[in-house]
Coordinates of C-alpha atoms and ligand atoms in Angstrom, one line a residue:
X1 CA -26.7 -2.2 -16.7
X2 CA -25.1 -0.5 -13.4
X3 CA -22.7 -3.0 -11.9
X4 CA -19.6 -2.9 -9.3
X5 CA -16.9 -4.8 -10.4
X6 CA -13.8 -6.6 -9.0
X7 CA -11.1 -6.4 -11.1
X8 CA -7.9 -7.2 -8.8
X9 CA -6.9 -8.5 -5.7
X10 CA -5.8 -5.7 -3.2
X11 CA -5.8 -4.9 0.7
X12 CA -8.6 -2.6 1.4
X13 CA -6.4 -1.2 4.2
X14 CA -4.5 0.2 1.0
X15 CA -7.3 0.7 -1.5
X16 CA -10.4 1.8 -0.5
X17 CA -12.4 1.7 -3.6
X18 CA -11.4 -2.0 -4.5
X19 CA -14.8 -2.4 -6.9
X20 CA -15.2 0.1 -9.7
X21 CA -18.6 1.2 -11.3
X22 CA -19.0 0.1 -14.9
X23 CA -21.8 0.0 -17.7
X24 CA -22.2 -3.9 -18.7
X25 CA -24.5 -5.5 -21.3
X26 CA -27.3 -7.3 -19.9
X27 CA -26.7 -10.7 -19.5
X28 CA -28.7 -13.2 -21.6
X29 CA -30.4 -16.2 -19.5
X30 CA -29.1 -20.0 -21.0
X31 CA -31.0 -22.6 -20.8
X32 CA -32.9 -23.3 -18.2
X33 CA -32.0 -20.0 -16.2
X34 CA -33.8 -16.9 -15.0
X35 CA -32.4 -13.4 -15.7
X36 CA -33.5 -11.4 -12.3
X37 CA -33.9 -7.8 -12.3
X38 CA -32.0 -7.6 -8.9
X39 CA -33.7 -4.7 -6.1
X40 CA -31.6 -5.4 -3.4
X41 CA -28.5 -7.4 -2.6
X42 CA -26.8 -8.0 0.8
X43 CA -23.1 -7.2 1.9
X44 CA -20.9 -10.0 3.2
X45 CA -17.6 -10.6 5.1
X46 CA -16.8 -12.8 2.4
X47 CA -16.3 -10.8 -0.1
X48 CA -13.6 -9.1 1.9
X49 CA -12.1 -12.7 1.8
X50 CA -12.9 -12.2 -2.0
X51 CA -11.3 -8.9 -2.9
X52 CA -8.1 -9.4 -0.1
X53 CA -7.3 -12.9 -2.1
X54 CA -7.7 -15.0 0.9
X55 CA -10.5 -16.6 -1.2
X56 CA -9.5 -15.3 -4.7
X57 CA -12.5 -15.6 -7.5
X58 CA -10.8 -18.0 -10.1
X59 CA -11.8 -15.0 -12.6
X60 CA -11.9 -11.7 -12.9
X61 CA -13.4 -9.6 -13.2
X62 CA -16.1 -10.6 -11.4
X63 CA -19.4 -9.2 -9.9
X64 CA -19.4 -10.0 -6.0
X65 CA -22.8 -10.4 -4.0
X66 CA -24.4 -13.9 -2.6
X67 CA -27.8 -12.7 -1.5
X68 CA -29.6 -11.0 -3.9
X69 CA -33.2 -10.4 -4.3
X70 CA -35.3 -9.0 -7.5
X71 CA -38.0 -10.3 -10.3
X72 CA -38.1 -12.6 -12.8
X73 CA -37.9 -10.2 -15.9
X74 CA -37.0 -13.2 -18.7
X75 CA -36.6 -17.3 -18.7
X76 CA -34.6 -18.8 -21.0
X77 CA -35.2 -21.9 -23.1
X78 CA -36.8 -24.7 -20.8
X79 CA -37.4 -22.5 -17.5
X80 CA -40.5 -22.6 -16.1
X81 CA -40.7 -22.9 -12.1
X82 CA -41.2 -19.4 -12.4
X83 CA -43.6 -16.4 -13.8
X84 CA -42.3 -13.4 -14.9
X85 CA -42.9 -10.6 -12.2
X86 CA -42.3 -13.6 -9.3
X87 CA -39.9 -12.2 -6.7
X88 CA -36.7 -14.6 -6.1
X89 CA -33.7 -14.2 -4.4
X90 CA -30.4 -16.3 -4.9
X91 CA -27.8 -17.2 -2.2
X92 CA -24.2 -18.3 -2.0
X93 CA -25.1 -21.7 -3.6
X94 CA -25.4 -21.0 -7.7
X95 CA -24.7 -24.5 -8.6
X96 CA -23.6 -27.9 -7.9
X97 CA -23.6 -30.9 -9.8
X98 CA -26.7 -33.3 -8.9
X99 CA -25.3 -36.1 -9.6
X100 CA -22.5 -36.9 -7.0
X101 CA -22.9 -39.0 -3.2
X102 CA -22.6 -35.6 -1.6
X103 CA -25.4 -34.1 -3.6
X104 CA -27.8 -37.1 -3.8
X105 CA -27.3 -37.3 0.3
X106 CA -28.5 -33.9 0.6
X107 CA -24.8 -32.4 1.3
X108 CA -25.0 -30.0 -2.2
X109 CA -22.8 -27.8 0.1
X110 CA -19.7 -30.0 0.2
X111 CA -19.9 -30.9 -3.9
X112 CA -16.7 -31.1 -5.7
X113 CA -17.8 -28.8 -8.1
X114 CA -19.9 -26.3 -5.9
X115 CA -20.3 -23.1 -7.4
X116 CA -20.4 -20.3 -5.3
X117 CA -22.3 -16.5 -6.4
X118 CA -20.6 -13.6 -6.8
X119 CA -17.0 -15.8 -7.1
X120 CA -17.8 -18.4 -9.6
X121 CA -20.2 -16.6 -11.6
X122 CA -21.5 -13.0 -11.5
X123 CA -23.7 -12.0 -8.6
X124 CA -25.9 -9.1 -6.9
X125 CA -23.7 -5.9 -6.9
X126 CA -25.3 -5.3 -10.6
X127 CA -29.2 -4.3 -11.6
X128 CA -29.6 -7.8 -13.2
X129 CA -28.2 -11.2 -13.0
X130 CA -28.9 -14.9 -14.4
X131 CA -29.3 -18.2 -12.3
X132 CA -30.4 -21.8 -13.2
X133 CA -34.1 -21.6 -11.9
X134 CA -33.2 -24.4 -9.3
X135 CA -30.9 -22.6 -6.8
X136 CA -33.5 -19.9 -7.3
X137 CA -35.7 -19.2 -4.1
X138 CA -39.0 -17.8 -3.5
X139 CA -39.2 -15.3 -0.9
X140 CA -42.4 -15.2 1.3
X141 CA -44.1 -12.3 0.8
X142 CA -44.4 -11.3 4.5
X143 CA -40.7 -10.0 3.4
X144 CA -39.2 -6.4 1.6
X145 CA -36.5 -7.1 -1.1
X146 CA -34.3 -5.4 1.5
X147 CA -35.2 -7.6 4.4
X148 CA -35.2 -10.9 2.5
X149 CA -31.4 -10.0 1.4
X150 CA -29.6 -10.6 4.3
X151 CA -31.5 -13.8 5.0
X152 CA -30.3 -15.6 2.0
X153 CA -26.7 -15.5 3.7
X154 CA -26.6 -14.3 6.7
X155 CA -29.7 -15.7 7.7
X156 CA -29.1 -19.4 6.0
X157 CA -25.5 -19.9 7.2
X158 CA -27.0 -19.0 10.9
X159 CA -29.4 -21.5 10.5
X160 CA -26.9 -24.2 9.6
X161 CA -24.8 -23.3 12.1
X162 CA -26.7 -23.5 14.8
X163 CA -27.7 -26.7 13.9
X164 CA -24.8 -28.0 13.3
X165 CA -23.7 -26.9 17.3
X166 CA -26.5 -30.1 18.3
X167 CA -28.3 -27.1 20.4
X168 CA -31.5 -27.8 22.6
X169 CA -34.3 -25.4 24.8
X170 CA -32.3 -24.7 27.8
X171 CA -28.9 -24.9 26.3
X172 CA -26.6 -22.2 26.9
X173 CA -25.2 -20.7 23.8
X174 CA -22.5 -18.3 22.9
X175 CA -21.6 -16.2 20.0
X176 CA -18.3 -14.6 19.3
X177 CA -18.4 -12.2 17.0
X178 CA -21.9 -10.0 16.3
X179 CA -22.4 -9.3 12.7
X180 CA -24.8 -10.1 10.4
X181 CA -25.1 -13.7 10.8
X182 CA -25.1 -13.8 14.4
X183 CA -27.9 -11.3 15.4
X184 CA -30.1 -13.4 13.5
X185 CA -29.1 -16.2 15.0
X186 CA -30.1 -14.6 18.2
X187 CA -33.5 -13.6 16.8
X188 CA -34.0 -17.0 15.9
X189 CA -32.7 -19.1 18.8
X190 CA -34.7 -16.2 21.3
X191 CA -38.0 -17.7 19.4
X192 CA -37.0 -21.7 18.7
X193 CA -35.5 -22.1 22.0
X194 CA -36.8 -19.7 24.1
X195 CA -35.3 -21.7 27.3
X196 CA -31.5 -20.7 26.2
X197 CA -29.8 -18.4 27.3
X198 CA -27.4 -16.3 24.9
X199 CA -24.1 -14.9 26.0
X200 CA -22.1 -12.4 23.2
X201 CA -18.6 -12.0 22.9
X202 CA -17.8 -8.7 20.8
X203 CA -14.9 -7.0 20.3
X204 CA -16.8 -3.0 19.9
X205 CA -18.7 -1.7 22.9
X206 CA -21.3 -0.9 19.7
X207 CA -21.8 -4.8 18.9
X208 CA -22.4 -5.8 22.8
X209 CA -25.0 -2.8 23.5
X210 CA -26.8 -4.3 20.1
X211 CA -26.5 -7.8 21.7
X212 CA -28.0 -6.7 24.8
X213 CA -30.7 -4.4 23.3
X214 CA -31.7 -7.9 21.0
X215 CA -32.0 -9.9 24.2
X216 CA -29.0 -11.4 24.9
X217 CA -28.4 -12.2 28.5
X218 CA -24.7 -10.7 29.4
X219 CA -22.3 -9.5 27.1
X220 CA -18.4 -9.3 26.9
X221 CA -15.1 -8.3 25.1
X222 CA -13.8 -10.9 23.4
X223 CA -11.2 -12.0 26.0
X224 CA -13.6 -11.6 28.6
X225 CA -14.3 -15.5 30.6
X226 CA -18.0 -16.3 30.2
X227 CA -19.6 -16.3 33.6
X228 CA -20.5 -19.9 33.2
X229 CA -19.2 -22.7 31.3
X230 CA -21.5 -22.9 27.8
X231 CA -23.0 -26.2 25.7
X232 CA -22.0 -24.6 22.4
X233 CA -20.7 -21.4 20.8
X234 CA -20.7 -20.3 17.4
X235 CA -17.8 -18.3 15.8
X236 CA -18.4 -15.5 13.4
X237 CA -14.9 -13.9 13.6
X238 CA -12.0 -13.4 10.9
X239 CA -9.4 -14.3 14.2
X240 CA -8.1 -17.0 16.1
X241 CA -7.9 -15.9 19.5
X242 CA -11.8 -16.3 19.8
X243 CA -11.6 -19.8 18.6
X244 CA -8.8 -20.7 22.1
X245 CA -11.2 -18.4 24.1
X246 CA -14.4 -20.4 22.7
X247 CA -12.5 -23.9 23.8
X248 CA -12.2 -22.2 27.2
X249 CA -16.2 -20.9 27.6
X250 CA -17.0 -24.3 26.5
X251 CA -18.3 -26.9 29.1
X252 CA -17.5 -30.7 29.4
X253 CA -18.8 -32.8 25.9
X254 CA -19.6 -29.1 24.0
X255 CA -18.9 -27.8 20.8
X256 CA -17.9 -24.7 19.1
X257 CA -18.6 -24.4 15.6
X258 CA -16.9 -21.9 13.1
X259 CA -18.9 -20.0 10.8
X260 CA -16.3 -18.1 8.7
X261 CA -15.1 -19.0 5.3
X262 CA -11.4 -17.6 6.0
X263 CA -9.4 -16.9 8.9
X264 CA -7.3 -14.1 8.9
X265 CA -3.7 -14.8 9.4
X266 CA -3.0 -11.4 11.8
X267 CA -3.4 -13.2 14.9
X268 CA -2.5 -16.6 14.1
X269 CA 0.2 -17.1 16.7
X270 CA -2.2 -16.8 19.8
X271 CA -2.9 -21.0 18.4
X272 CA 0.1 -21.5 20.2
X273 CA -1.6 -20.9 23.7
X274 CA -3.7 -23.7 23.0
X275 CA -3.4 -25.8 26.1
X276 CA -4.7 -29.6 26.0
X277 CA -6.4 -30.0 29.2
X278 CA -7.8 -26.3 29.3
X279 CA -9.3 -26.4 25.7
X280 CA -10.0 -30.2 24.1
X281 CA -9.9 -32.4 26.8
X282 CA -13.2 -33.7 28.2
X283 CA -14.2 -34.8 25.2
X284 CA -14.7 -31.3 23.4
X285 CA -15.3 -30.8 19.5
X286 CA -14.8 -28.0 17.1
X287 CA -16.8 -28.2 13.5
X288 CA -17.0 -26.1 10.4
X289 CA -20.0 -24.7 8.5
X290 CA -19.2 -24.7 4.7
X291 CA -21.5 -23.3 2.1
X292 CA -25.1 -23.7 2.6
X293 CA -27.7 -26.3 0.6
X294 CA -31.1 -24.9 -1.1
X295 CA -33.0 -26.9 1.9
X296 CA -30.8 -24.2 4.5
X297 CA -32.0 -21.4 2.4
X298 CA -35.5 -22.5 1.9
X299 CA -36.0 -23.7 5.4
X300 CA -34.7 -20.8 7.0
X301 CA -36.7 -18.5 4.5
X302 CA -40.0 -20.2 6.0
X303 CA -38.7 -19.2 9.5
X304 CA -38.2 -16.4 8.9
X305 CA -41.4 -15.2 7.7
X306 CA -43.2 -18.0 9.7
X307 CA -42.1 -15.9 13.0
X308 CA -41.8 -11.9 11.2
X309 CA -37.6 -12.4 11.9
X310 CA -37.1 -8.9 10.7
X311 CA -33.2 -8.6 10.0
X312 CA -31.5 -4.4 11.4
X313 CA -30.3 -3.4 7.7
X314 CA -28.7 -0.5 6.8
X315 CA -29.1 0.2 3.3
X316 CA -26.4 1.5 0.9
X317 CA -26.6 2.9 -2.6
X318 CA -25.2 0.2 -5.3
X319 CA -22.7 2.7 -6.3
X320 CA -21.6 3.2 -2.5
X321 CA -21.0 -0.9 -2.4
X322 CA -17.3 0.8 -1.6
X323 CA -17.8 2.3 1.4
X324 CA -20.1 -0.4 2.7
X325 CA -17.8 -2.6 2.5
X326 CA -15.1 -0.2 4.4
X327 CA -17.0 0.0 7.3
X328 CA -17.5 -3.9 7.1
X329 CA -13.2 -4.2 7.4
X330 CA -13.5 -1.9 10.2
X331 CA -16.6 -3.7 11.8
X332 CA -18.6 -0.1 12.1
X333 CA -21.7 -3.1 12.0
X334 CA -25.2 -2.8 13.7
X335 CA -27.1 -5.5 11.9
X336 CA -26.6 -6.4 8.1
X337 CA -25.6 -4.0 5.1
X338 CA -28.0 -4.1 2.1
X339 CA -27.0 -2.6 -1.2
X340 CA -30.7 -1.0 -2.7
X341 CA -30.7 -1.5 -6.2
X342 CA -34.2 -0.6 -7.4
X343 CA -37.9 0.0 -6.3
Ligands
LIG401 ZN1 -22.2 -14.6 2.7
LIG402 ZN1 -22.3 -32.9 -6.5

C-alpha cells in the first residue's frame, strides 16, 4: 500500500518534505480489530507538534493522521460490530485501557495508557489501516468520506471544548485562533445556541473575512480588545500571547479554555505581562482540553449529521500530505485540509 511516512524529527521551516512516500505491506488486523481501506483522512496541527518533536511519536517511523475515514475491507478473529463494506472512521483515540477510574468514569481521554492514532500506532496518511473495532465509529450516512474526516478531530475536540467553557444561549463567546477546529465550532454553537454571539480573533485578514462570512458577529487581529467583555473563549493557537489577551476579553467569573496539544515556545516570554488583577482576578479560570473520548466523537458525529454541519475542506492528494501540511505551518487555512485517498 501507498503510505506517507515520518521517519525523523525536523523543523519544517528547514525541511519541507518531512514525510516521505513509501510502498508498505498491508497490515494484518489482530484480534478483535478491523483493517479499513482508508478514502479520506484529515490534516491536523498536531502533527506539526508530531514531526517538530514538541510531541515526538515514541516510534518511528510512524504513519501520522487521527481522522480517518474508509470501509471495513477484513475483521480479524473475534470482530464483529461491523460488516464488511460498513463505512468507519477512527479519531485521535485508538486505545485506552478499560479498566482504570478514569476509563470506568467515562474520562478514556485522561487514561494512563491512552493511545493516540497516527503517534502510538499507524494512522490515516496510508490506503489502509487497522483499529480495535471499539474506538471504531460509524459515520452517518448524510456524510462524504471527505466531510466526515475533519469531524473525527476537528469536529470532536470542538465539541469538547466548548463544553468544557460551561457555555449557555446568550453567552458571549470568543475564539482565538480560526482553523479547523474553530469554524466548526462556530457552525455548531450558530445552531445549539443561536442566542450567542461569536467574536474571532485571527491573526490573517484571510481567517477573519472566513469568520465573518460563517456568521461571526465582529472580528479582530489577535491583539485587538474585544468590544465587550466575553463569558468564555476558546483557544486554538500554537502561542501565548492569545492566552494573556484571552484573560483580558474575559469578563468577571469566565473561562478560557485551551484547545492545543502543544504550545509553541516562540513567544513564550509575552507570559511575563501577565498582570494579576487585569487577567485572573475576579475569580477567572483557565482549563485544558486533552484528547477526546468515543462518546465526544460519537456525540458530535450525531450532530453533525443531525443538523447537515458541512465542514469547508480543501482536499489534497495523499502523496501531497507535504505540502498540506506546509501551508498548515504557515496558516494559508480556510476550513480543514483533507488528504483524498480513494473513491
Ligand atoms: Zn487532531
Ligand atoms: Zn484507563
Amino acid at each position: 500500500m501507498k503510505a506517507m511516512v515520518l521517519n525523523q524529527i525536523s523543523s519544517l521551516r528547514q525541511n519541507k518534505r518531512p514525510l516521505e512516500a513509501v510502498q508498505l505491506p498491508v497490515p494484518v488486523p489482530d484480534a478483535n480489530q478491523v483493517l479499513i481501506q482508508v478514502s479520506a483522512c484529515g490534516v491536523c496541527h498536531t502533527e506539526l507538534d508530531e514531526i517538530e518533536g514538541r510531541m515526538p511519536p515514541p516510534q518511528l517511523p510512524v504513519i501520522l493522521g487521527h481522522q480517518a475515514v474508509g470501509r471495513v475491507v477484513e475483521n480479524g478473529r473475534g470482530a464483529e460490530r461491523f460488516r464488511v463494506g460498513e463505512r468507519v472512521g477512527v479519531a485521535w483515540i485508538y486505545s485506552a485501557c478499560g479498566q482504570c477510574r478514569r476509563c470506568q468514569s467515562g474520562d478514556e481521554n485522561l487514561c494512563e495508557e491512552f493511545r493516540a492514532t497516527g503517534r502510538d500506532a499507524n494512522g490515516g496518511y496510508a490506503e489502509y489501516m487497522t483499529v480495535l473495532e471499539d474506538f471504531a465509529h460509524q459515520i452517518p450516512d448524510q456524510l462524504t468520506d471527505a466531510q466526515a474526516a475533519p469531524l473525527l478531530c476537528a469536529g470532536a475536540i470542538g465539541y469538547r471544548s466548548l463544553h468544557l467553557t460551561g457555555i449557555q444561549d446568550g453567552f458571549l463567546l470568543g475564539l482565538t485562533g480560526f482553523g479547523a477546529s474553530a469554524h466548526l465550532v462556530l457552525k455548531m454553537v450558530r445552531y445549539k445556541y443561536p442566542k450567542s454571539r461569536v467574536f474571532v480573533f485571527a491573526r490573517s485578514k484571510m481567517e477573519r473575512d472566513f469568520a465573518l462570512e460563517l456568521g461571526a458577529c465582529w472580528a479582530g487581529s489577535t491583539e485587538t480588545a474585544a468590544p465587550e467583555k466575553l463569558d468564555c473563549i476558546i483557544d486554538t493557537t500554537p502561542a501565548w500571547k492569545p492566552v494573556i489577551e484571552a484573560l483580558n476579553n474575559l469578563k468577571s467569573g469566565g473561562r478560557l479554555v485551551i484547545n492545543a496539544i502543544r504550545k509553541e515556545e516562540a513567544d513564550k516570554k509575552s507570559l511575563l505581562s501577565l498582570e494579576y488583577a487585569a487577567h485572573l482576578w475576579m475569580e477567572k479560570e483557565i482549563k485544558s482540553v486533552a484528547n477526546v473520548t468515543r462518546r465526544d466523537v460519537r456525540e458530535f458525529l450525531q450532530l453533525a449529521a443531525g443538523i447537515s454541519l458541512q465542514p469547508e475542506i480543501q482536499e489534497f492528494a495523499l502523496e501531497d500530505a507535504n505540502r498540506a501540511l506546509a501551508e498548515l505551518k504557515d496558516r494559508k487555512i480556510r476550513g480543514a485540509k483533507v488528504l483524498k485517498i480513494a473513491d
